[in-house]
Coordinates of C-alpha atoms and ligand atoms in Angstrom, one line a residue:
X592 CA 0.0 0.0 0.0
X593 CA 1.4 3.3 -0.4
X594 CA 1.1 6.3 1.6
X595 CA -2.0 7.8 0.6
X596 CA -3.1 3.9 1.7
X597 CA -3.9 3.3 -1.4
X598 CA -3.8 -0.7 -2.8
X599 CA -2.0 -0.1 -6.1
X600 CA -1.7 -3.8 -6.9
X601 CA -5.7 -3.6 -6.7
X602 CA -6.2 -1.0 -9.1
X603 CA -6.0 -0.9 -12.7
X604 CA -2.5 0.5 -14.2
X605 CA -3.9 3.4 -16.8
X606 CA -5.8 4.5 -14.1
X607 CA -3.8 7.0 -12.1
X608 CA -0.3 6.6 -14.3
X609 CA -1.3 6.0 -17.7
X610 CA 0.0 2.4 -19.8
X611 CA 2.9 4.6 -20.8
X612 CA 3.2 2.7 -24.4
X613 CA 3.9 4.1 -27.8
X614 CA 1.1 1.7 -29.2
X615 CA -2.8 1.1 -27.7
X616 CA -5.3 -0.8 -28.9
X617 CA -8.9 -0.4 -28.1
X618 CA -11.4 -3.1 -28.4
X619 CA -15.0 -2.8 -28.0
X620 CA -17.0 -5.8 -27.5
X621 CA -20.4 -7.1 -27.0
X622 CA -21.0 -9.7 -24.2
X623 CA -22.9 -12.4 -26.2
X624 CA -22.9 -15.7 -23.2
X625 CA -22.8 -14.3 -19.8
X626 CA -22.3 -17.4 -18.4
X627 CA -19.1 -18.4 -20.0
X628 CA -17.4 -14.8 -20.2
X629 CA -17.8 -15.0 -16.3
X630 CA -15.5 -18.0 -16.3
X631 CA -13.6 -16.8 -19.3
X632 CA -13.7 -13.2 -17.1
X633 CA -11.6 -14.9 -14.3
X634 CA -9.5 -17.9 -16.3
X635 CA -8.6 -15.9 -19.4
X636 CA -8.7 -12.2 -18.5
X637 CA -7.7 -11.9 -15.0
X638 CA -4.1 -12.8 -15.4
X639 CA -3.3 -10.4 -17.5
X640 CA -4.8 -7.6 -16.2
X641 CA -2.1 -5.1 -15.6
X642 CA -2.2 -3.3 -12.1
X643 CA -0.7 -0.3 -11.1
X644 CA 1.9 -1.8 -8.9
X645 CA 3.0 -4.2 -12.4
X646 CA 3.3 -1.1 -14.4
X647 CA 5.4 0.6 -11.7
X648 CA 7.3 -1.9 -11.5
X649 CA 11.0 -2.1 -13.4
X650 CA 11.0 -5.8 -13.0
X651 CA 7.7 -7.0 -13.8
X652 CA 6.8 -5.5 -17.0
X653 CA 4.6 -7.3 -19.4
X654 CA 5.0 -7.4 -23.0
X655 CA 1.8 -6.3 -23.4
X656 CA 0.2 -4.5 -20.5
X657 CA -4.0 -4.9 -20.6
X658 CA -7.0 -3.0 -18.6
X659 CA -10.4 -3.8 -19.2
X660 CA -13.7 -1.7 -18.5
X661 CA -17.4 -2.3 -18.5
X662 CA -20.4 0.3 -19.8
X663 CA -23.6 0.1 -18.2
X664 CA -25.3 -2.1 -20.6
X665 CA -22.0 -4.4 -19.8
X666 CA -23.0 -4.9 -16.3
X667 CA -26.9 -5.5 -17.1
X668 CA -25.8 -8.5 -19.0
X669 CA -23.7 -9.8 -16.9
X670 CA -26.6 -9.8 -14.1
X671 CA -24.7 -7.1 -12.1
X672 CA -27.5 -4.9 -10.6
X673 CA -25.7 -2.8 -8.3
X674 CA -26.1 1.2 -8.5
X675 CA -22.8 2.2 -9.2
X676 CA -24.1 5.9 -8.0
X677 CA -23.4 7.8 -11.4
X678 CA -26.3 8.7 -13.6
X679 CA -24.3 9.5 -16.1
X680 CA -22.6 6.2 -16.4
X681 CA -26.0 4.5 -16.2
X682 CA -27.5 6.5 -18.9
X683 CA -24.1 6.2 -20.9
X684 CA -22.7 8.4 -23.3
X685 CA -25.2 7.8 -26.1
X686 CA -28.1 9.4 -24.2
X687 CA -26.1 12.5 -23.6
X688 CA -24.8 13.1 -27.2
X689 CA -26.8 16.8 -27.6
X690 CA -25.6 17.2 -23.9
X691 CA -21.7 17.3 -24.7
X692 CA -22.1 19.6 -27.6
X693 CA -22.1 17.4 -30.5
X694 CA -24.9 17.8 -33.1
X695 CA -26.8 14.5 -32.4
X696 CA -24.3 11.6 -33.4
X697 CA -24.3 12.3 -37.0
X698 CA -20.6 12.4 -36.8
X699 CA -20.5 9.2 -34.4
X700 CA -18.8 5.8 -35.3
X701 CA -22.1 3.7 -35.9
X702 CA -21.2 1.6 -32.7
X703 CA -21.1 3.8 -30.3
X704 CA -24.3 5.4 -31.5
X705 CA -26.7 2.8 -28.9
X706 CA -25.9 0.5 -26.3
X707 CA -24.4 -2.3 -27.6
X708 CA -21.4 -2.2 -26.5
X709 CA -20.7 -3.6 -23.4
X710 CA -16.8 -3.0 -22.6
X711 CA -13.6 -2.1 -23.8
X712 CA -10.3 -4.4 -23.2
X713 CA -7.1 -1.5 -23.1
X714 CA -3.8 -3.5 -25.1
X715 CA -0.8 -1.6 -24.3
X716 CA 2.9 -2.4 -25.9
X717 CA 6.0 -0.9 -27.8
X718 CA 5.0 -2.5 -31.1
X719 CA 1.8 -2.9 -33.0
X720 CA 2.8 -6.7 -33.8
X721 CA 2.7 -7.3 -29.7
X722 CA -0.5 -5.6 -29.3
X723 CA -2.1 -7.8 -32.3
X724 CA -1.0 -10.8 -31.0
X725 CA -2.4 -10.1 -27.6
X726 CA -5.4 -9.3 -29.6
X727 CA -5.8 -11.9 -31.8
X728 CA -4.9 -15.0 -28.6
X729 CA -7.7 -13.1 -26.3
X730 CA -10.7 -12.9 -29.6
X731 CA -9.7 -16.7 -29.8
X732 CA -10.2 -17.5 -26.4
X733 CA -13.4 -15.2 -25.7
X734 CA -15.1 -16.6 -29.0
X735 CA -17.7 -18.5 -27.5
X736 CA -19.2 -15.5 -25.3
X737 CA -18.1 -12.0 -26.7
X738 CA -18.1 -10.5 -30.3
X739 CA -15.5 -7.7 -31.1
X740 CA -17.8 -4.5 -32.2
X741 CA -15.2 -2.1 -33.2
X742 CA -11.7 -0.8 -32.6
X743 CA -9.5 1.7 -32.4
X744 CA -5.5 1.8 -32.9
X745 CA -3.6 4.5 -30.7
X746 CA 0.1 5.2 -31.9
X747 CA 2.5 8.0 -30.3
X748 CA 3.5 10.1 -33.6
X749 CA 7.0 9.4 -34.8
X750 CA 10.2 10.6 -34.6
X751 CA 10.6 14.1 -33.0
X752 CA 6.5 14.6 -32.7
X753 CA 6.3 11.6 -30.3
X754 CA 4.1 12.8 -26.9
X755 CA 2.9 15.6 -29.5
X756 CA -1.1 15.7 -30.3
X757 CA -1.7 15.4 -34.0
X758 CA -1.8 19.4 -33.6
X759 CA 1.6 19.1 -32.7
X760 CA 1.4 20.9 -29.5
X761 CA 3.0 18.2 -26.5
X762 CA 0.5 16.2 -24.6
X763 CA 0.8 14.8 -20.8
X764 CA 2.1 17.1 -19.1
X765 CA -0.4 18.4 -16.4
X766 CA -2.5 15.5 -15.0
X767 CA -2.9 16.1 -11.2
X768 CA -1.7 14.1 -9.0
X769 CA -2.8 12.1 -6.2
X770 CA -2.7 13.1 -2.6
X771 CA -0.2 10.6 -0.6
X772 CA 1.0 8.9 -3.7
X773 CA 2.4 11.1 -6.0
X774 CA 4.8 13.6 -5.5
X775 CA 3.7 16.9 -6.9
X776 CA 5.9 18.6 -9.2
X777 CA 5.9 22.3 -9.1
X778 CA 2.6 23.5 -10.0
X779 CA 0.6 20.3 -10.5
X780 CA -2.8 20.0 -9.0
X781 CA -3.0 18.1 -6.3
X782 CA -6.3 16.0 -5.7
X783 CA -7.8 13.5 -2.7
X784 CA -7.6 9.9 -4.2
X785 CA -11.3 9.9 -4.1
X786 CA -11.7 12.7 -7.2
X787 CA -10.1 9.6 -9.3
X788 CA -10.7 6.5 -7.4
X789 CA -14.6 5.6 -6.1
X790 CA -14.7 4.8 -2.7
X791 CA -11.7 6.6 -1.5
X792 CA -11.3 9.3 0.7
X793 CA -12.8 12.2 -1.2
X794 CA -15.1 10.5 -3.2
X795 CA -19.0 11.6 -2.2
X796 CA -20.7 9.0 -3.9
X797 CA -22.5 5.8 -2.6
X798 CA -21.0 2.9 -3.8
X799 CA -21.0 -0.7 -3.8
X800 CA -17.8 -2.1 -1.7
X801 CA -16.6 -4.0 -4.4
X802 CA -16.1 -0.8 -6.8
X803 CA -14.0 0.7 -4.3
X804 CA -10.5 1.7 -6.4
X805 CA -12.1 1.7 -9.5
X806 CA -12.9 4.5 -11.5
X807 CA -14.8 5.7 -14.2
X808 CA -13.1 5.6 -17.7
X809 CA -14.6 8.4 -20.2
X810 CA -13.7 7.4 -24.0
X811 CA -14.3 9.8 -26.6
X812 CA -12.7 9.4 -30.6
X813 CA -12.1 13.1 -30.8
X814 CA -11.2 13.9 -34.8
X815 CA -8.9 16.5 -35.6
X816 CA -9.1 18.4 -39.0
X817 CA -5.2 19.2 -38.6
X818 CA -4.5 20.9 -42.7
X819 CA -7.4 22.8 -41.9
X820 CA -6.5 24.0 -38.2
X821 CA -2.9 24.8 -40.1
X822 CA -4.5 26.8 -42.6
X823 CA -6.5 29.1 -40.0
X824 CA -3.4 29.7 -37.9
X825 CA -1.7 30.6 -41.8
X826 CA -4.7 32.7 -42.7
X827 CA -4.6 35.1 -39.0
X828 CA -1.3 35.3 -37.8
X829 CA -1.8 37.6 -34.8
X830 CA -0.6 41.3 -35.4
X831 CA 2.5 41.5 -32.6
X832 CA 4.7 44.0 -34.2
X833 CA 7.6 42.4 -33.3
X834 CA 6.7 39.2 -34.8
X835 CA 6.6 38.1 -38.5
X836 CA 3.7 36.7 -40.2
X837 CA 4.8 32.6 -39.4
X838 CA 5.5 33.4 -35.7
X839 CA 2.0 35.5 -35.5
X840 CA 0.4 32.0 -36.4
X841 CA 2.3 29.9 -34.6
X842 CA 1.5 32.5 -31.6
X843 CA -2.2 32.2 -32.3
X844 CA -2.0 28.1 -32.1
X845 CA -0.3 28.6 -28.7
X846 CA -2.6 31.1 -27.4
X847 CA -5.8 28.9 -28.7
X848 CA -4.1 26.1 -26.4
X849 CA -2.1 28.2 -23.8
X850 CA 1.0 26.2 -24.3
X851 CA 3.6 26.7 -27.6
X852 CA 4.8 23.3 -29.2
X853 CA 7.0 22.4 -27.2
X854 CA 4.9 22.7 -24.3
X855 CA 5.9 26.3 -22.7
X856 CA 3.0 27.7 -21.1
X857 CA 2.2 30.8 -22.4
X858 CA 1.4 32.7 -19.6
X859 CA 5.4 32.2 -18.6
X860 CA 6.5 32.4 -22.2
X861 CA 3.9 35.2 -23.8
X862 CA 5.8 35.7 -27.5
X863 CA 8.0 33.2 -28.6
X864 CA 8.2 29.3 -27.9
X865 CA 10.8 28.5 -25.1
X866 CA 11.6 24.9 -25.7
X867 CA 14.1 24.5 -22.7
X868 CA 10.8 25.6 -20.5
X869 CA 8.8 23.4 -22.0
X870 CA 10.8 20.2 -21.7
X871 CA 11.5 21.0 -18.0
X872 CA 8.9 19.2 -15.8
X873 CA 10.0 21.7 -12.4
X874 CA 8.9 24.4 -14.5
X875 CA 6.8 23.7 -17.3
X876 CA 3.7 23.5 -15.4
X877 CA 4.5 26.2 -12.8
X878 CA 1.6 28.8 -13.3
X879 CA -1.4 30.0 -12.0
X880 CA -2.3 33.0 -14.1
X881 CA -2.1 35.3 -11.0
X882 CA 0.6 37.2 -10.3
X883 CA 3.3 35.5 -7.6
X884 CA 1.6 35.5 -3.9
X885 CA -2.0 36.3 -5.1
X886 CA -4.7 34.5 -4.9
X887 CA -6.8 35.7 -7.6
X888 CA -5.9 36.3 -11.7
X889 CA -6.5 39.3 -12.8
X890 CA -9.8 39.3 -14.5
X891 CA -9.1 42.1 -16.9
X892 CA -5.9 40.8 -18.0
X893 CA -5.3 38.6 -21.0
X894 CA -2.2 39.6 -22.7
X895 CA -0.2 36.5 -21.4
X896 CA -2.8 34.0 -22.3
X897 CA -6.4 33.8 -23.0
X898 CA -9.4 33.0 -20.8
X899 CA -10.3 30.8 -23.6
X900 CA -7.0 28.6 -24.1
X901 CA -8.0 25.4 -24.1
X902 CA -5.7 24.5 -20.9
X903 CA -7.1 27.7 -18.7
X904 CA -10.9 26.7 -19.7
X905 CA -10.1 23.1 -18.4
X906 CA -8.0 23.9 -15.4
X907 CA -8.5 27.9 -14.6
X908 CA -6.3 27.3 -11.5
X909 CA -6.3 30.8 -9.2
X910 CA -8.9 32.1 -12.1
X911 CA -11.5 30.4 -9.4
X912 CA -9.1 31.2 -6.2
X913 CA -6.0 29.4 -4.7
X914 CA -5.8 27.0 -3.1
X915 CA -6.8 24.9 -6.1
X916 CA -8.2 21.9 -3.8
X917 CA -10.5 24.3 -2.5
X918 CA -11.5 25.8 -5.1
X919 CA -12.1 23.0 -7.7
X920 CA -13.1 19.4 -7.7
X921 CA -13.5 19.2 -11.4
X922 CA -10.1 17.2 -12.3
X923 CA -9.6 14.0 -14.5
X924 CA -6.6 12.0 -14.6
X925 CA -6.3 12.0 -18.9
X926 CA -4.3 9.0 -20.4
X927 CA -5.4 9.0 -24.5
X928 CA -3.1 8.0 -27.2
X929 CA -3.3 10.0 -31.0
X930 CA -4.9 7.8 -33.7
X931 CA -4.4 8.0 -37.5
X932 CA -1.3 8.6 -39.7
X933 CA 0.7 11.9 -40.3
X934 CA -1.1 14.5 -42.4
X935 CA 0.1 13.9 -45.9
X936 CA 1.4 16.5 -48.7
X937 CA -2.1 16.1 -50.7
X938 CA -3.6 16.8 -47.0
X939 CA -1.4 19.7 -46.5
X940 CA -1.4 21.2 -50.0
X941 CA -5.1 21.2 -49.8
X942 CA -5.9 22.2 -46.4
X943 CA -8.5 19.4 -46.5
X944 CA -8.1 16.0 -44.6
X945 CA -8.9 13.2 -46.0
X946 CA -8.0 10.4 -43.8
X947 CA -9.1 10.5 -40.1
X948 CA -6.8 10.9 -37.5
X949 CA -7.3 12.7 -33.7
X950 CA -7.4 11.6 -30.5
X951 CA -8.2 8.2 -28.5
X952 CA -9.4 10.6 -25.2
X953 CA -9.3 8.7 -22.0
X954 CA -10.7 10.3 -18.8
X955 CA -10.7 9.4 -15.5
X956 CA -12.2 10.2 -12.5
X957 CA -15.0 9.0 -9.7
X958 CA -18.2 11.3 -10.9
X959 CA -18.4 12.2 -14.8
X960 CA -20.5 14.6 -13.4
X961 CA -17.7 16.6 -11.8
X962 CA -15.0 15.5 -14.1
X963 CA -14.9 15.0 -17.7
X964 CA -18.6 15.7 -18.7
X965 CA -18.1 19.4 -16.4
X966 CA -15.4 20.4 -18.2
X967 CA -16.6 20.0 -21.8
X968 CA -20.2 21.3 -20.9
X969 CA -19.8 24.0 -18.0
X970 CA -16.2 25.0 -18.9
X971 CA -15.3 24.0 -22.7
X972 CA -18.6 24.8 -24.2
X973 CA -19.3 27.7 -22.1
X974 CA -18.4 31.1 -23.9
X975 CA -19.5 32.5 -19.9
X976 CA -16.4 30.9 -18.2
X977 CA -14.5 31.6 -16.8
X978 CA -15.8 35.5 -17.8
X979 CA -18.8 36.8 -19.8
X980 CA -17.4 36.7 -23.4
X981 CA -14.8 34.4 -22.9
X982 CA -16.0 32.6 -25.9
X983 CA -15.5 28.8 -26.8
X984 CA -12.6 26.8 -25.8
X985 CA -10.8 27.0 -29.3
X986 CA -9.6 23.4 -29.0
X987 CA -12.3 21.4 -27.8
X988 CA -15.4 23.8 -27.2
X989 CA -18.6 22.6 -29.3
X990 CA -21.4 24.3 -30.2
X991 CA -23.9 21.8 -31.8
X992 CA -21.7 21.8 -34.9
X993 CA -22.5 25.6 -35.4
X994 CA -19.5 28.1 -35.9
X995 CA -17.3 29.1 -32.3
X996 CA -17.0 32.4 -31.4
X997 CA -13.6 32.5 -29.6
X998 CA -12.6 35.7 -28.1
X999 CA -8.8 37.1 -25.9
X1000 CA -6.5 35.5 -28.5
X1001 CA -5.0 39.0 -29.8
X1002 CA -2.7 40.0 -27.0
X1003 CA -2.7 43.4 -28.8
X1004 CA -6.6 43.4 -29.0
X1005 CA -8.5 41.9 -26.2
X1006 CA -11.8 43.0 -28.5
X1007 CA -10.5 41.0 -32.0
X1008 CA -12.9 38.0 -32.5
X1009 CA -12.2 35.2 -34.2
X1010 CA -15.1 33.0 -35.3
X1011 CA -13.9 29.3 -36.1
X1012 CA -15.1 25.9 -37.5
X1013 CA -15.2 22.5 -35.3
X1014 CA -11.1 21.6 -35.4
X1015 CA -12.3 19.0 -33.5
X1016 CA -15.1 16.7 -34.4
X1017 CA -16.5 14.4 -31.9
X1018 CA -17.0 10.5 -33.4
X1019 CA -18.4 9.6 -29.9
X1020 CA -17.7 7.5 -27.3
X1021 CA -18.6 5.3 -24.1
X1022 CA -18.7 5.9 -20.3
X1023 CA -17.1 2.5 -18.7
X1024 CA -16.2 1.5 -15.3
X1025 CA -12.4 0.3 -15.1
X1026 CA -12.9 -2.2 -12.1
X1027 CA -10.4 -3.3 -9.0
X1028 CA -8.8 -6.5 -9.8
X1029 CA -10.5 -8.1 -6.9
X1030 CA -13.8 -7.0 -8.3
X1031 CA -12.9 -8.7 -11.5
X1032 CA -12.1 -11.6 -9.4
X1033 CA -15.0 -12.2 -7.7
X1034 CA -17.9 -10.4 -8.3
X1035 CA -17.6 -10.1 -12.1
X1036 CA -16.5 -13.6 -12.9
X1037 CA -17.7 -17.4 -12.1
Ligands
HEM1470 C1 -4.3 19.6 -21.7 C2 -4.8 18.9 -26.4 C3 -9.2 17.0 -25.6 C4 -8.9 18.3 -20.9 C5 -4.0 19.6 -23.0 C6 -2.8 19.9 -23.7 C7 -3.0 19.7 -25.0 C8 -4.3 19.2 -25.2 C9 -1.9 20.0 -26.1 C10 -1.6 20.5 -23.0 C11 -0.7 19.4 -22.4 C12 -0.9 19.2 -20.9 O1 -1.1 20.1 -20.2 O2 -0.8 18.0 -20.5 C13 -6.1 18.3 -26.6 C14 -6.6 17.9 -27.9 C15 -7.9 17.4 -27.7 C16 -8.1 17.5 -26.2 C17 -5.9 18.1 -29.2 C18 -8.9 16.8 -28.6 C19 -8.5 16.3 -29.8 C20 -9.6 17.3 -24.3 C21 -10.8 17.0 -23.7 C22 -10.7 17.3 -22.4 C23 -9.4 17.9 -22.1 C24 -12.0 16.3 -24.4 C25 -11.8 17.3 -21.3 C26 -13.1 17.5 -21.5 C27 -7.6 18.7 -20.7 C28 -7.1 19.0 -19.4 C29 -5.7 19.4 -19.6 C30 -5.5 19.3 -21.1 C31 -7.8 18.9 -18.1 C32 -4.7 19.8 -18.6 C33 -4.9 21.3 -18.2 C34 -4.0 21.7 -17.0 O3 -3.8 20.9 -16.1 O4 -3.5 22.8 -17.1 N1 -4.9 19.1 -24.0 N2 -7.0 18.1 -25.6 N3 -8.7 17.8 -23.3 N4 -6.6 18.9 -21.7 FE1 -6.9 18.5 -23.7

């Protein structure tokens, strides 16, 4: 157990650290003999089941680390009754479609557009020939009771992008960090185990014992229309004297997501990209938008980054009042993977994509409510918040599919408007519940 008391060797490994691999698999399958997968549950899937203590560990590394995760409509058929106390879970993501900001499910992969799916196994490894053959053993062995419904490849980007988003703008830096078991790095938010984990100190909700140290997995196949992203930042470079016309854009692409490329926060690095900043985990995450010692941001200033960046809208740290623990329970532990191949030339010479790539998102916490569905809805889609004409979150915010007014990205006009087109399209998703092993043990399996 470690300090916080937590049982690490109970809980699932993306949960709280991520899989950490360059490749992910995501399989979504339908539970078709309850029976069997029960006894499949426990004498197939249980040993490899990767817990946080495995994927820790430098000794005990699998080849191919694995999680697996039930929806609502999972449980049902396995004959599980229990109220897991989240609505949103039980009603799954399919019901709340309009809710999140996409226009119906239109742009959703036909599967997740019901509630047939019943759960998603997580196949983590260095090379896509490892993850397949973990695939292709486990669909052999589950034949007689499950049916694979869909899936999705994750792949860090090659080369010099890898850890970069698709944008290009370096991903996993700020996930907070639990209270007694990680050691917060300068700036990182740090949260009771129960904002993650169900059933742990901090965690409201009523609960069924044998959920305690799981935690709700929110999955979302976010699209990203990167030519044509490019070609908005080309066609508005902001107007900083000092700058020319390719650092204007690349400027406005920081400002939409309050860190440059290489990950410098804006607000410490307001002009240029600072790549020694941003590869420095002491200091690249070493903010609060208020000036040193107060415990407010200023709520008139935005020349060092924008109410709307897409990092202030979903963390506004001391834009809602230090200390952040007090202020704030809406945090997720994130641990998505890109999807999809580079942008090609024919992509980039049009400004048009042509082949989907984007994000796999992952989302963790122990109330949707309060975590990942609060900060798309009352934060991201909000043009209110954090301040009346904030305007969309540039990045993620949806409006129904409609054009985003985005406002505070000209440092040398707070009034400039830019009005934008979904960069992001939303192909849907599940809300899951990523068990305790011992759950998976006994009261899941036969
Ligand atoms: C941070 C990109 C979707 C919530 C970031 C960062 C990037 C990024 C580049 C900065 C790196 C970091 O701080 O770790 C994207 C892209 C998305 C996407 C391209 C879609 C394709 C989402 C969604 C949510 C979300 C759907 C939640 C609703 C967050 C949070 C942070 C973050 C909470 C950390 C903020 C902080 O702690 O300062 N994202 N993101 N992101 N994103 Fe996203």
């Amino acid at each position: 157990a470690s300090a916080a008391g937590l049982n690490l060797s109970n809980i699932q490994g993306d949960i709280l650290i991520g899989m950490r691999k360059n490749k992910e698999l995501f399989v979504f399958f339908n539970i078709t003999n309850a029976t069997d997968f029960k006894i499949k549950l426990r004498s197939n899937i249980l040993p490899l089941v990767t817990s946080t203590t495995q994927l820790l560990s430098t000794t005990s590394q699998p080849t191919t680390a694995l999680n697996i995760a039930f929806s609502h409509a999972g449980f049902t058929a396995l004959g599980i009754t229990d109220n897991l106390g989240d609505p949103l879970f039980t009603a799954g993501q399919f019901a709340g479609a309009t809710t999140l900001g996409d226009p119906g499910t239109v742009n959703w992969v036909p599967q997740f557009a019901g509630t047939t799916i019943h759960g998603v196994i997580l196949f983590a490894s260095d090379t896509v020939a490892n993850v397949a053959s973990a695939h292709s053993g486990l669909i052999a062995a589950l034949s007689s009771c499950a049916t694979e419904l869909y899936s999705l490849q994750g792949a860090a980007r090659p080369g010099a992008e890898q850890g970069h988003e698709h944008f290009g703008f370096l991903d996993g830096i700020s996930n907070p960090a639990v209270q007694g078991f990680q050691t917060p790095l300068p700036g990182q938010a740090v949260v009771p185990p129960g904002e993650i984990l169900v059933g742990e100190t901090g965690d409201s909700g009523t609960r069924p014992a044998w959920a305690k140290d799981g935690s709700f997995l929110a999955f979302r196949q976010l699209k990203q229309l990167v030519p044509e992203f490019n070609k908005f930042l080309t066609d508005n470079p902001l107007p900083v004297p000092s700058l020319t016309a390719a650092q204007g854009s690349d400027l406005l692409g920081a400002r939409m997501v309050g860190r440059w490329k290489s990950g410098a926060p804006v607000f410490l690095s307001p002009v240029v990209d600072n790549p020694t900043l941003g590869a420095d985990p002491t200091q690249n995450n070493d903010f609060t938008y208020a000036a040193p010692g107060q415990t407010f941001s200023d709520p008139t200033d935005q020349t060092k980054c924008a109410f709307s960046a897409h990092i202030r809208k979903t963390r506004p740290r001391a834009d809602l009042g230090l200390p952040e623990n007090q202020t704030s329970i809406h945090h997720i532990v994130r641990a998505g993977i890109p999807y999809g191949p580079e942008v090609t030339t024919v992509e980039s010479s049009a400004s048009v994509t042509s082949v989907e790539r984007g994000l796999a998102f992952v989302g963790y916490q122990s109330n949707i409510g309060n975590g990942f569905q609060f900060l798309q809805t009352a934060w991201a889609n909000n043009p209110s918040f954090v301040h009346p004409n904030t305007g969309f979150d540039p990045i993620i915010g949806a409006n129904a599919g409609l054009p985003r007014v985005v406002n505070g990205l000209d440092p040398t006009d707070p009034t400039h408007s830019f009005t934008m087109i979904d960069f992001v399209v939303s192909r849907g998703g599940e809300y899951f519940f990523s068990p305790p092993l011992s759950a998976i043990q006994h009261k899941l399996s036969a």
